Amino acid sequence: MFSKWRSDSAGDGFSFRRLCTHLKTISRQSIGYNLRRLPLTIKITGWYSIFLLLMLLLLSTFIMQFTNLWEDSELRGELQATVINVADNPKRFHPYHDGIFMVMYTDNGIAVKGAIPDGFPSGIILSPHRITELTTKESTYYYYDSPSHSGEFHGWVRGILPVTTINRRTNIMLMALMFGGLAFLVIGTCGGYWLIKRGLKPIRMITQTAAEIGRNRDLSQRIEQTVNSHDEIATLSDTFNGMLTNLEESSMREKQFSSDVSHELRTPIAVIQAESDYGRTYITSVEEAKESFEHIFKQSRFMTSMVTQLLDVARLDTMRDIEMRPFNLSQFLEDISQGYSRLCADKNLTFDTQIAQHLQIVGNPTFLKRAIGNLLDNAMKFTTDKVGISAKNHDGTVRIIVSDNGIGIQESDLTKIWDRLYQVETSRTKSNNQGLGLGLYFVQNVIKLHGAKAYARSTPNVKTEFILEFDEFIESSNDK
């Protein structure tokens, strides 16, 4: 096997290299996968600690460099000042003065007294008035020579400063920085971890709440809010709670809708089944069969109408916007009125129109035609003898009013009539109204998509009005 692998390797020359590259790729992918699985608190703390460590290293380096330069300058100045002071007054001479070795030389370069540090070579020529750096195998020295002509002594005073003195102070500073930086890093990391964990607590609560909602399918649960908190996490919690509220309301509407539809379909299906069973068992003549088929046809037409309206409503529920354009509302309403005036005439109803001229709005004529048609159909069902439609401008707002003089709607029902499948159970009973309670809901959705307003007002036994309010479109010179 080895010989075979060796021959393969010799054949292309890259087998082992490809194997190493493949192993490196696997290793990197494994490390990346494990890092991605770490908790967010650990990730943030890790990056925060690395950044803090880098900042400490940079700060320590700067401090060390600055300290070295500053200390070197200070010691050079101290060396020069000490030597000059002794040269001016030889009586102040001491062989060793604050880390500086002092030596007195004659004019011939002979050492008279003083101390020379170990490792400093003898016979070094004088370098007056200049600090000189000397490096040997053992160490590095600074020395300074100054002439002395005071009293009975005439010669030179030399000061020698071993650089080890500087290194010792630097090492002490370095150790202090290391231990202080390490303590600061540990305290900063632990404190940062505690703060980050505390700050991310609402996110963990969001996760737990979402998990409980998914497990229990209970949309009534909410995230506990932090008192007097207005940060981004609090905003996220508010947004999540608002989303849950909308989902809960939508779920309740869907449940109610399903229940209402089931209730509405139960009666026509039962009638169809009863008529079919009766016809199969008892009908013996063509006349009886026609009557039975007529009942079945009416119920089927009712169910077809319900399905059509439900599809329209479902389509509107999923819409967020519709195509709209400016159009002449006055002419639009005149065209609608012509058709309904003939329908009212056939039913011996009075149809009254009061439409102002040159009204314009921005909207979708197709959807608005169906919405206004629903209001007019509704008015024709419940009126006594009169139906009306009017449109006028009111302080920059266009109002469309559809009215009838039927028995009216109770005040407690005026806000409920816009709900899906809601029907007033007083004079507007199902014996008079074969609708489904979807017409006004359709109108409400269309008006909302237009950014307009729809409401109703009613005086029982006198008058009922449905009002639609739109912003008037005023054509500017740029639109022409």
XYZ file of C-alpha atoms in Angstrom:
480
model
C 0.000 0.000 0.000
C 2.819 2.390 0.889
C 4.603 1.638 -2.350
C 1.383 2.285 -4.248
C 0.866 5.631 -2.478
C 4.492 6.526 -3.150
C 4.112 5.729 -6.822
C 0.947 7.813 -6.972
C 2.718 10.653 -5.249
C 5.624 10.411 -7.616
C 3.195 10.342 -10.513
C 1.615 13.734 -9.896
C 3.896 15.223 -7.264
C 1.025 16.837 -5.341
C -0.841 14.080 -3.469
C 0.697 14.792 -0.086
C 0.357 18.535 -0.566
C -3.300 18.173 -1.471
C -3.825 15.986 1.608
C -2.305 18.672 3.857
C -4.395 21.386 2.193
C -7.540 19.289 2.650
C -6.769 18.721 6.338
C -6.157 22.440 6.856
C -9.490 23.256 5.187
C -11.337 20.761 7.389
C -9.621 22.156 10.478
C -10.547 25.734 9.588
C -14.148 24.789 8.873
C -14.372 22.920 12.178
C -12.943 25.869 14.119
C -15.275 28.299 12.337
C -18.286 26.068 13.041
C -17.403 25.804 16.741
C -16.915 29.581 16.986
C -20.300 30.211 15.389
C -21.936 27.972 17.988
C -20.560 29.973 20.935
C -23.097 32.065 22.898
C -23.297 35.725 21.939
C -22.192 36.763 25.441
C -18.955 34.765 25.093
C -18.301 36.153 21.611
C -18.761 39.773 22.677
C -16.706 39.245 25.839
C -13.945 37.566 23.806
C -13.712 40.377 21.272
C -13.929 42.944 24.043
C -11.110 41.211 25.989
C -8.903 40.945 22.891
C -9.435 44.621 22.142
C -8.719 45.517 25.766
C -5.539 43.402 25.719
C -4.323 45.096 22.538
C -5.031 48.503 24.035
C -3.102 47.578 27.184
C -0.148 46.321 25.130
C -0.082 49.482 23.040
C -0.395 51.663 26.129
C 2.342 49.710 27.939
C 4.652 49.995 24.938
C 4.074 53.727 24.741
C 4.635 54.144 28.476
C 7.816 52.081 28.347
C 9.223 53.996 25.397
C 8.319 57.343 26.900
C 9.677 56.336 30.321
C 12.963 55.137 28.805
C 13.448 58.359 26.876
C 12.453 60.519 29.795
C 14.567 58.600 32.316
C 17.542 58.559 29.975
C 17.284 62.321 29.563
C 16.908 62.828 33.313
C 19.906 60.643 34.145
C 22.056 62.322 31.532
C 21.124 65.700 32.971
C 21.772 64.462 36.507
C 25.172 63.057 35.451
C 26.216 66.330 33.850
C 24.986 68.469 36.753
C 26.705 66.279 39.389
C 30.072 66.287 37.579
C 30.005 70.059 37.024
C 29.052 70.649 40.670
C 31.996 68.533 41.915
C 34.374 70.140 39.408
C 33.452 73.595 40.712
C 33.918 72.494 44.352
C 36.207 69.465 44.788
C 35.382 69.339 48.484
C 31.993 67.865 47.539
C 33.666 64.897 45.878
C 32.437 61.408 46.794
C 33.509 58.221 44.986
C 29.892 57.152 44.590
C 26.999 59.572 44.380
C 23.416 58.411 43.671
C 24.450 55.632 41.291
C 27.220 57.729 39.660
C 30.882 56.693 40.007
C 33.180 59.727 40.411
C 36.904 59.814 39.473
C 39.381 62.713 39.662
C 42.184 62.904 37.078
C 45.227 65.112 36.793
C 45.894 67.063 33.672
C 48.116 64.181 32.578
C 45.203 61.719 32.769
C 46.324 59.994 36.006
C 43.519 58.937 38.327
C 44.017 60.543 41.718
C 41.011 59.238 43.603
C 37.590 57.889 43.095
C 35.935 54.626 42.043
C 35.654 53.039 38.613
C 32.825 50.524 38.042
C 33.756 46.960 37.155
C 33.970 46.438 33.436
C 34.684 50.050 32.585
C 37.959 50.115 30.635
C 40.798 52.275 31.856
C 42.689 54.692 29.679
C 39.600 56.168 28.033
C 40.494 59.527 26.587
C 38.832 62.578 27.985
C 35.775 63.995 26.233
C 35.124 67.343 27.874
C 31.679 68.885 27.978
C 30.019 65.984 26.185
C 28.142 62.956 27.497
C 29.597 59.899 25.801
C 28.097 56.428 25.557
C 30.456 53.496 25.864
C 29.408 49.892 25.213
C 31.479 46.900 26.333
C 30.816 43.175 26.406
C 29.460 43.413 29.916
C 27.431 46.608 29.891
C 26.883 50.097 28.598
C 28.055 53.294 30.349
C 27.506 57.013 30.106
C 30.409 59.218 31.197
C 31.049 62.936 31.331
C 34.321 64.843 31.846
C 34.574 68.359 33.213
C 37.734 70.395 33.956
C 38.332 71.490 37.552
C 40.512 74.526 38.431
C 39.342 75.304 41.898
C 41.747 75.908 44.772
C 44.794 73.666 44.999
C 43.456 70.998 42.545
C 43.867 71.317 38.793
C 42.664 68.455 36.633
C 39.497 66.691 35.511
C 36.447 65.201 37.156
C 34.772 62.252 35.432
C 31.345 60.857 36.229
C 30.433 57.317 35.106
C 26.834 56.090 35.058
C 26.209 52.377 34.328
C 23.155 51.867 32.074
C 22.191 48.907 34.279
C 20.803 51.491 36.645
C 18.388 52.581 33.944
C 17.546 48.960 33.095
C 16.787 48.175 36.711
C 14.309 51.017 36.959
C 12.831 50.036 33.611
C 12.395 46.433 34.733
C 10.609 47.583 37.862
C 8.292 49.714 35.724
C 7.739 46.796 33.330
C 6.818 44.405 36.141
C 4.419 46.972 37.589
C 2.788 47.418 34.197
C 2.522 43.662 33.637
C 0.883 42.888 36.962
C -1.282 46.006 36.907
C -2.338 45.359 33.303
C -3.117 41.705 34.045
C -5.236 42.665 37.056
C -7.007 45.338 34.999
C -7.613 42.853 32.165
C -9.107 40.261 34.526
C -11.308 42.829 36.274
C -12.333 44.399 32.960
C -13.162 41.026 31.385
C -15.225 39.842 34.362
C -16.999 43.182 34.662
C -17.611 43.302 30.904
C -18.992 39.765 30.920
C -21.390 40.672 33.744
C -22.541 43.866 32.014
C -22.938 42.158 28.629
C -24.863 39.266 30.150
C -27.111 41.687 31.989
C -27.580 43.808 28.869
C -28.507 40.778 26.735
C -31.013 39.466 29.274
C -34.003 40.872 27.297
C -32.791 38.965 24.222
C -32.738 35.742 26.215
C -36.245 36.562 27.435
C -37.338 37.125 23.824
C -35.865 33.750 22.875
C -37.551 31.993 25.791
C -40.888 33.677 25.078
C -40.694 32.764 21.389
C -39.855 29.155 22.316
C -42.788 28.979 24.754
C -45.154 30.474 22.182
C -44.011 27.953 19.593
C -44.290 25.094 22.059
C -47.643 26.060 23.600
C -49.076 27.934 20.581
C -50.173 30.671 22.952
C -49.988 34.120 21.333
C -51.218 35.838 24.498
C -47.764 35.722 26.109
C -45.678 38.906 26.151
C -42.075 39.801 26.915
C -41.591 41.291 30.358
C -40.536 44.928 30.007
C -37.672 46.514 31.947
C -38.918 49.462 33.970
C -37.754 52.902 32.726
C -35.651 51.382 29.965
C -35.564 53.131 26.595
C -32.567 51.526 24.882
C -32.437 49.489 21.662
C -33.259 46.237 23.496
C -36.382 47.831 24.997
C -37.380 48.995 21.520
C -36.882 45.445 20.238
C -39.072 44.098 23.057
C -41.796 46.636 22.292
C -41.641 45.744 18.601
C -41.821 42.024 19.374
C -44.772 42.543 21.721
C -46.507 44.643 19.078
C -45.956 41.892 16.535
C -47.408 39.334 18.963
C -50.443 41.562 19.508
C -51.027 41.808 15.760
C -50.580 38.057 15.340
C -52.973 37.353 18.210
C -55.587 39.694 16.752
C -55.130 38.166 13.309
C -55.424 34.670 14.762
C -58.591 35.609 16.637
C -60.054 37.134 13.495
C -59.251 33.992 11.512
C -60.820 31.778 14.166
C -63.916 33.949 14.279
C -64.018 34.068 10.505
C -63.785 30.275 10.214
C -66.520 29.889 12.811
C -68.788 32.387 11.053
C -68.225 30.845 7.621
C -68.973 27.392 8.979
C -72.163 28.751 10.515
C -73.185 30.493 7.273
C -72.535 27.436 5.116
C -74.320 25.041 7.434
C -77.811 26.307 6.526
C -77.572 26.207 2.675
C -75.851 22.830 2.768
C -78.559 21.474 5.074
C -81.265 22.861 2.764
C -79.632 21.303 -0.308
C -79.331 17.949 1.442
C -82.919 18.079 2.672
C -84.303 19.034 -0.756
C -82.238 16.349 -2.443
C -83.374 13.680 0.029
C -86.981 14.804 -0.258
C -86.854 14.812 -4.060
C -85.263 11.372 -4.193
C -87.887 9.917 -1.892
C -91.175 11.757 -2.464
C -91.222 13.776 -5.703
C -93.343 12.154 -8.379
C -94.198 15.037 -10.713
C -92.215 17.485 -12.826
C -93.745 20.500 -11.035
C -92.584 19.281 -7.636
C -89.122 18.581 -9.071
C -88.893 22.102 -10.513
C -89.845 23.613 -7.164
C -87.251 21.527 -5.370
C -84.582 22.391 -7.951
C -85.446 26.072 -7.530
C -84.700 25.846 -3.805
C -81.439 24.050 -4.492
C -80.501 26.651 -7.117
C -81.085 29.558 -4.722
C -78.927 27.972 -2.055
C -76.187 27.173 -4.581
C -76.240 30.761 -5.834
C -75.990 31.982 -2.264
C -72.961 29.757 -1.645
C -71.353 30.893 -4.915
C -71.826 34.514 -3.894
C -70.297 33.790 -0.504
C -67.242 32.075 -2.022
C -66.735 34.958 -4.484
C -66.912 37.568 -1.752
C -64.632 35.563 0.503
C -62.026 35.372 -2.263
C -62.278 39.119 -2.832
C -61.907 39.836 0.869
C -58.972 37.415 1.208
C -57.225 39.115 -1.711
C -57.748 42.534 -0.123
C -56.431 41.311 3.230
C -53.082 40.431 1.633
C -52.721 43.742 -0.225
C -50.498 46.479 1.163
C -51.032 48.990 -1.623
C -52.894 49.347 -4.909
C -52.276 51.231 -8.102
C -53.808 54.700 -7.858
C -54.038 57.708 -10.151
C -55.806 61.085 -10.224
C -59.247 61.001 -11.822
C -62.433 63.081 -12.110
C -64.595 61.937 -9.199
C -67.619 63.997 -10.270
C -67.909 62.274 -13.649
C -67.123 58.925 -12.010
C -70.067 59.268 -9.571
C -72.384 60.554 -12.333
C -71.725 57.391 -14.328
C -72.498 55.208 -11.287
C -75.644 57.187 -10.517
C -77.091 56.637 -13.988
C -77.157 52.883 -13.528
C -78.553 52.960 -9.981
C -81.210 55.530 -10.842
C -82.720 53.004 -13.275
C -82.532 50.215 -10.678
C -84.315 52.397 -8.117
C -86.956 53.339 -10.675
C -87.688 49.646 -11.265
C -88.236 49.229 -7.502
C -90.294 52.425 -7.160
C -87.564 54.102 -5.106
C -86.512 57.745 -5.312
C -82.847 58.224 -6.216
C -81.411 61.616 -5.282
C -77.982 62.875 -6.467
C -76.127 66.012 -5.330
C -72.657 65.805 -6.864
C -70.469 68.904 -7.031
C -68.567 69.555 -10.225
C -64.815 69.293 -10.870
C -63.994 67.095 -7.873
C -60.771 65.132 -8.241
C -59.093 62.571 -6.012
C -56.265 60.065 -6.283
C -57.490 56.476 -6.186
C -58.256 53.236 -7.953
C -61.537 53.633 -9.899
C -62.126 49.872 -10.166
C -62.004 49.218 -6.427
C -63.878 52.406 -5.580
C -66.674 51.525 -7.990
C -67.234 48.221 -6.204
C -67.010 49.852 -2.768
C -69.558 52.592 -3.591
C -71.710 49.981 -5.330
C -71.750 47.949 -2.102
C -72.953 51.013 -0.185
C -75.686 51.744 -2.727
C -76.810 48.090 -2.783
C -76.958 48.167 1.001
C -78.995 51.372 0.976
C -81.476 49.936 -1.562
C -82.034 46.858 0.624
C -82.929 48.758 3.776
C -84.481 52.001 2.593
C -88.158 52.820 2.847
C -88.521 54.741 -0.387
C -85.460 56.924 -0.933
C -81.755 56.466 -1.722
C -79.286 59.297 -2.155
C -75.653 59.922 -3.090
C -73.840 63.222 -2.719
C -70.294 64.506 -3.061
C -68.819 67.863 -2.130
C -65.642 69.591 -1.028
C -65.310 70.338 2.672
C -62.135 72.275 3.616
C -59.892 70.362 1.197
C -61.604 67.031 1.923
C -63.954 65.350 -0.537
C -66.938 63.720 1.166
C -69.021 61.032 -0.539
C -72.291 60.323 1.313
C -74.600 57.410 0.549
C -77.903 57.650 2.435
C -81.239 55.897 2.894
C -84.345 56.582 5.019
C -84.813 53.116 6.483
C -85.237 52.149 10.102
C -81.555 52.869 10.764
C -78.758 51.401 12.872
C -78.397 51.577 16.620
C -75.466 53.664 17.867
C -73.863 50.648 19.552
C -73.657 48.914 16.153
C -72.171 51.797 14.136
C -68.572 50.688 14.716
C -69.293 46.961 14.479
C -70.927 46.996 11.048
C -67.471 47.271 9.426
C -66.371 43.938 10.928
C -66.217 40.862 8.772
C -69.462 38.811 8.674
C -71.168 41.159 11.135
C -74.883 41.731 10.551
C -77.256 43.831 12.608
C -79.852 41.567 14.145
C -82.676 44.103 14.518
C -84.629 45.433 11.563
C -81.819 44.479 9.204
C -82.385 40.767 9.777
C -81.449 37.986 7.475
C -85.045 37.642 6.440
C -84.687 41.014 4.735
C -80.988 40.831 3.993
C -79.607 37.912 2.053
C -76.084 39.311 2.300
C -73.152 37.806 4.152
C -71.906 40.733 6.197
C -68.880 41.126 3.904
C -69.918 44.176 1.896
C -69.025 46.842 4.452
C -65.877 44.947 5.412
C -64.843 45.093 1.746
C -65.572 48.844 1.694
C -63.506 49.402 4.818
C -60.489 47.575 3.355
C -60.669 49.490 0.071
C -60.873 52.833 1.880
C -57.898 51.941 4.097
C -55.814 51.092 1.024
C -56.632 54.584 -0.252
C -55.518 56.184 3.011
C -59.023 57.577 3.395
C -61.683 57.405 6.099
C -65.040 55.583 6.268
C -67.687 55.890 8.972
C -71.461 55.831 9.432
C -74.027 57.872 11.286
C -77.696 57.079 11.766
C -80.858 58.504 13.237
C -83.237 55.546 13.769
C -86.376 55.672 11.615
C -85.124 58.872 9.957
C -81.875 58.561 8.061
C -78.693 56.508 7.759
C -75.553 57.858 6.077
C -72.316 56.181 5.074
C -69.518 58.747 4.636
C -66.250 58.341 2.733
C -63.641 61.072 3.115
C -60.720 61.577 0.678
C -58.045 64.224 0.312
C -58.866 66.365 -2.705
C -56.379 66.262 -5.581
C -55.470 69.766 -6.712
C -53.780 69.774 -10.089
C -50.598 71.869 -10.065
C -48.732 73.435 -12.964
C -46.187 70.598 -12.825
C -48.967 68.048 -13.351
C -50.231 69.660 -16.517
